[in-house]
mmCIF file of C-alpha atoms in Angstrom:
data_model
loop_
_atom_site.group_PDB
_atom_site.id
_atom_site.type_symbol
_atom_site.label_atom_id
_atom_site.label_comp_id
_atom_site.label_asym_id
_atom_site.label_seq_id
_atom_site.Cartn_x
_atom_site.Cartn_y
_atom_site.Cartn_z
ATOM 1 C CA MET A 1 -2.890 1.959 -9.750
ATOM 2 C CA THR A 2 -4.694 -0.876 -11.446
ATOM 3 C CA THR A 3 -8.052 -2.421 -10.989
ATOM 4 C CA ALA A 4 -8.706 -5.891 -12.262
ATOM 5 C CA SER A 5 -10.999 -8.780 -11.609
ATOM 6 C CA ASP A 6 -8.453 -10.000 -9.083
ATOM 7 C CA GLY A 7 -8.463 -6.772 -7.056
ATOM 8 C CA LEU A 8 -7.141 -3.266 -6.608
ATOM 9 C CA VAL A 9 -3.457 -2.370 -6.616
ATOM 10 C CA PHE A 10 -2.794 1.219 -5.584
ATOM 11 C CA GLU A 11 0.780 2.413 -5.989
ATOM 12 C CA ALA A 12 1.602 5.603 -4.110
ATOM 13 C CA ARG A 13 2.786 8.329 -6.446
ATOM 14 C CA ASP A 14 5.361 10.963 -5.638
ATOM 15 C CA CYS A 15 3.678 14.161 -4.562
ATOM 16 C CA SER A 16 4.704 17.662 -3.664
ATOM 17 C CA ASP A 17 4.942 18.922 -0.103
ATOM 18 C CA ALA A 18 1.694 20.824 -0.537
ATOM 19 C CA TRP A 19 -1.059 19.598 1.762
ATOM 20 C CA ASP A 20 -3.535 19.557 -1.144
ATOM 21 C CA ALA A 21 -1.346 17.068 -3.050
ATOM 22 C CA ILE A 22 -1.002 14.796 -0.018
ATOM 23 C CA ALA A 23 -4.734 14.940 0.696
ATOM 24 C CA ALA A 24 -5.553 14.252 -2.965
ATOM 25 C CA GLU A 25 -3.367 11.130 -3.052
ATOM 26 C CA LEU A 26 -4.820 9.760 0.180
ATOM 27 C CA GLY A 27 -8.353 10.686 -0.925
ATOM 28 C CA LEU A 28 -7.929 8.838 -4.209
ATOM 29 C CA ALA A 29 -6.679 5.746 -2.382
ATOM 30 C CA PHE A 30 -9.631 5.931 0.017
ATOM 31 C CA ASP A 31 -12.198 6.284 -2.774
ATOM 32 C CA LEU A 32 -10.755 3.389 -4.774
ATOM 33 C CA ALA A 33 -10.521 1.175 -1.699
ATOM 34 C CA GLN A 34 -14.174 1.883 -0.906
ATOM 35 C CA GLN A 35 -15.131 0.841 -4.442
ATOM 36 C CA ALA A 36 -13.041 -2.319 -4.230
ATOM 37 C CA SER A 37 -14.510 -3.242 -0.847
ATOM 38 C CA ARG A 38 -18.019 -3.240 -2.299
ATOM 39 C CA THR A 39 -17.056 -5.938 -4.820
ATOM 40 C CA PRO A 40 -15.401 -7.338 -2.503
ATOM 41 C CA ALA A 41 -11.992 -7.323 -4.165
ATOM 42 C CA PRO A 42 -8.599 -7.756 -2.510
ATOM 43 C CA ILE A 43 -6.598 -4.552 -2.066
ATOM 44 C CA VAL A 44 -2.832 -4.044 -2.130
ATOM 45 C CA PHE A 45 -1.249 -0.680 -1.422
ATOM 46 C CA VAL A 46 2.291 -0.360 -2.819
ATOM 47 C CA VAL A 47 4.605 2.157 -1.163
ATOM 48 C CA ASP A 48 8.311 2.931 -1.179
ATOM 49 C CA GLY A 49 10.013 1.372 1.843
ATOM 50 C CA ASP A 50 12.177 4.463 2.341
ATOM 51 C CA ASP A 51 9.028 6.582 2.544
ATOM 52 C CA LEU A 52 7.757 4.512 5.471
ATOM 53 C CA LEU A 53 10.906 5.498 7.332
ATOM 54 C CA GLY A 54 10.753 9.169 6.311
ATOM 55 C CA ARG A 55 13.934 9.000 4.263
ATOM 56 C CA ARG A 56 12.564 10.822 1.199
ATOM 57 C CA GLY A 57 10.684 13.705 2.747
ATOM 58 C CA ALA A 58 7.713 14.473 4.915
ATOM 59 C CA ALA A 59 5.068 14.467 2.179
ATOM 60 C CA ARG A 60 6.020 11.040 0.883
ATOM 61 C CA ALA A 61 6.231 9.725 4.451
ATOM 62 C CA MET A 62 2.737 11.040 5.196
ATOM 63 C CA VAL A 63 1.303 9.279 2.147
ATOM 64 C CA ALA A 64 3.139 5.994 2.791
ATOM 65 C CA THR A 65 2.261 5.792 6.476
ATOM 66 C CA GLY A 66 -1.280 6.927 5.738
ATOM 67 C CA LEU A 67 -1.691 4.085 3.258
ATOM 68 C CA LEU A 68 -0.224 1.600 5.729
ATOM 69 C CA SER A 69 -2.695 2.756 8.377
ATOM 70 C CA ALA A 70 -5.540 2.640 5.869
ATOM 71 C CA SER A 71 -4.550 -0.877 4.896
ATOM 72 C CA ARG A 72 -4.581 -2.130 8.461
ATOM 73 C CA THR A 73 -7.857 -0.382 9.261
ATOM 74 C CA ALA A 74 -9.524 -1.730 6.115
ATOM 75 C CA ALA A 75 -8.230 -5.218 6.928
ATOM 76 C CA VAL A 76 -10.045 -5.092 10.266
ATOM 77 C CA GLU A 77 -13.207 -3.653 8.703
ATOM 78 C CA LEU A 78 -13.272 -6.194 5.860
ATOM 79 C CA ALA A 79 -12.293 -9.252 7.902
ATOM 80 C CA LYS A 80 -15.889 -10.515 8.088
ATOM 81 C CA SER A 81 -16.175 -10.606 4.303
ATOM 82 C CA GLY A 82 -12.770 -12.288 3.977
ATOM 83 C CA THR A 83 -11.410 -9.462 1.824
ATOM 84 C CA PRO A 84 -7.627 -9.222 2.169
ATOM 85 C CA VAL A 85 -6.011 -5.790 2.404
ATOM 86 C CA ASN A 86 -2.215 -5.528 2.587
ATOM 87 C CA THR A 87 0.706 -3.178 1.968
ATOM 88 C CA LEU A 88 3.779 -3.992 -0.098
ATOM 89 C CA ALA A 89 6.881 -1.861 0.510
ATOM 90 C CA ILE A 90 9.330 -1.854 -2.362
ATOM 91 C CA ARG A 91 12.525 0.004 -3.199
ATOM 92 C CA SER A 92 13.494 1.827 -6.361
ATOM 93 C CA ASP A 93 15.825 -1.070 -7.233
ATOM 94 C CA THR A 94 13.216 -3.801 -6.663
ATOM 95 C CA ASP A 95 12.953 -6.130 -9.647
ATOM 96 C CA PRO A 96 9.496 -5.429 -11.154
ATOM 97 C CA ALA A 97 8.934 -9.170 -11.693
ATOM 98 C CA ILE A 98 9.483 -9.855 -7.996
ATOM 99 C CA ALA A 99 7.189 -6.985 -7.010
ATOM 100 C CA ALA A 100 4.497 -8.289 -9.395
ATOM 101 C CA ARG A 101 4.808 -11.793 -7.943
ATOM 102 C CA TRP A 102 4.313 -10.433 -4.419
ATOM 103 C CA VAL A 103 1.345 -8.323 -5.505
ATOM 104 C CA ASN A 104 -0.256 -11.438 -7.001
ATOM 105 C CA ASN A 105 0.456 -13.422 -3.819
ATOM 106 C CA LEU A 106 -1.197 -10.739 -1.698
ATOM 107 C CA LEU A 107 -4.182 -10.492 -4.043
ATOM 108 C CA ALA A 108 -4.651 -14.268 -3.757
ATOM 109 C CA GLY A 109 -5.476 -13.904 -0.071
ATOM 110 C CA GLY A 110 -4.418 -15.932 2.918
ATOM 111 C CA THR A 111 -3.150 -12.915 4.811
ATOM 112 C CA SER A 112 -4.586 -9.509 5.618
ATOM 113 C CA GLY A 113 -3.427 -6.405 7.440
ATOM 114 C CA GLU A 114 0.222 -7.152 6.775
ATOM 115 C CA LEU A 115 3.186 -5.120 5.618
ATOM 116 C CA VAL A 116 5.524 -7.045 3.326
ATOM 117 C CA ARG A 117 8.908 -5.430 2.737
ATOM 118 C CA LEU A 118 11.042 -6.314 -0.270
ATOM 119 C CA GLY A 119 14.749 -5.582 -0.105
ATOM 120 C CA THR A 120 17.375 -5.551 2.595
ATOM 121 C CA ALA A 121 17.559 -1.863 3.509
ATOM 122 C CA HIS A 122 15.449 -2.405 6.616
ATOM 123 C CA ILE A 123 15.039 -5.776 8.250
ATOM 124 C CA GLY A 124 12.128 -6.165 10.631
ATOM 125 C CA LYS A 125 8.694 -4.702 11.055
ATOM 126 C CA ALA A 126 7.784 -1.075 10.649
ATOM 127 C CA LEU A 127 6.803 0.811 13.732
ATOM 128 C CA PRO A 128 3.541 -0.692 15.012
#
């Protein structure tokens, strides 16, 4: 997770299957997004694309899909202020330079409430 003058980037961390760990990760994301929205600063949640599809366990899937839902909800709530909120799904083999470029593109605005997937493991949108 980073906070900068250009916005908030929250990267989901691996967590245990314990409910407290899942709740802590989602709570941290919520608190930081609230802070960023007061600025208003663009927000990008970064998740693992396999986690969105439940391929790496229930806990990781809960965090990833929770962040995607939070992103879309925040995008609706912050639309009036023009604050973009998006989710970037990457894979473990994603080139960090490409991921950074996409984070910067999403922080620059122009789109909000979107899920951008990098990689070819899953073509198409996530479940709506």
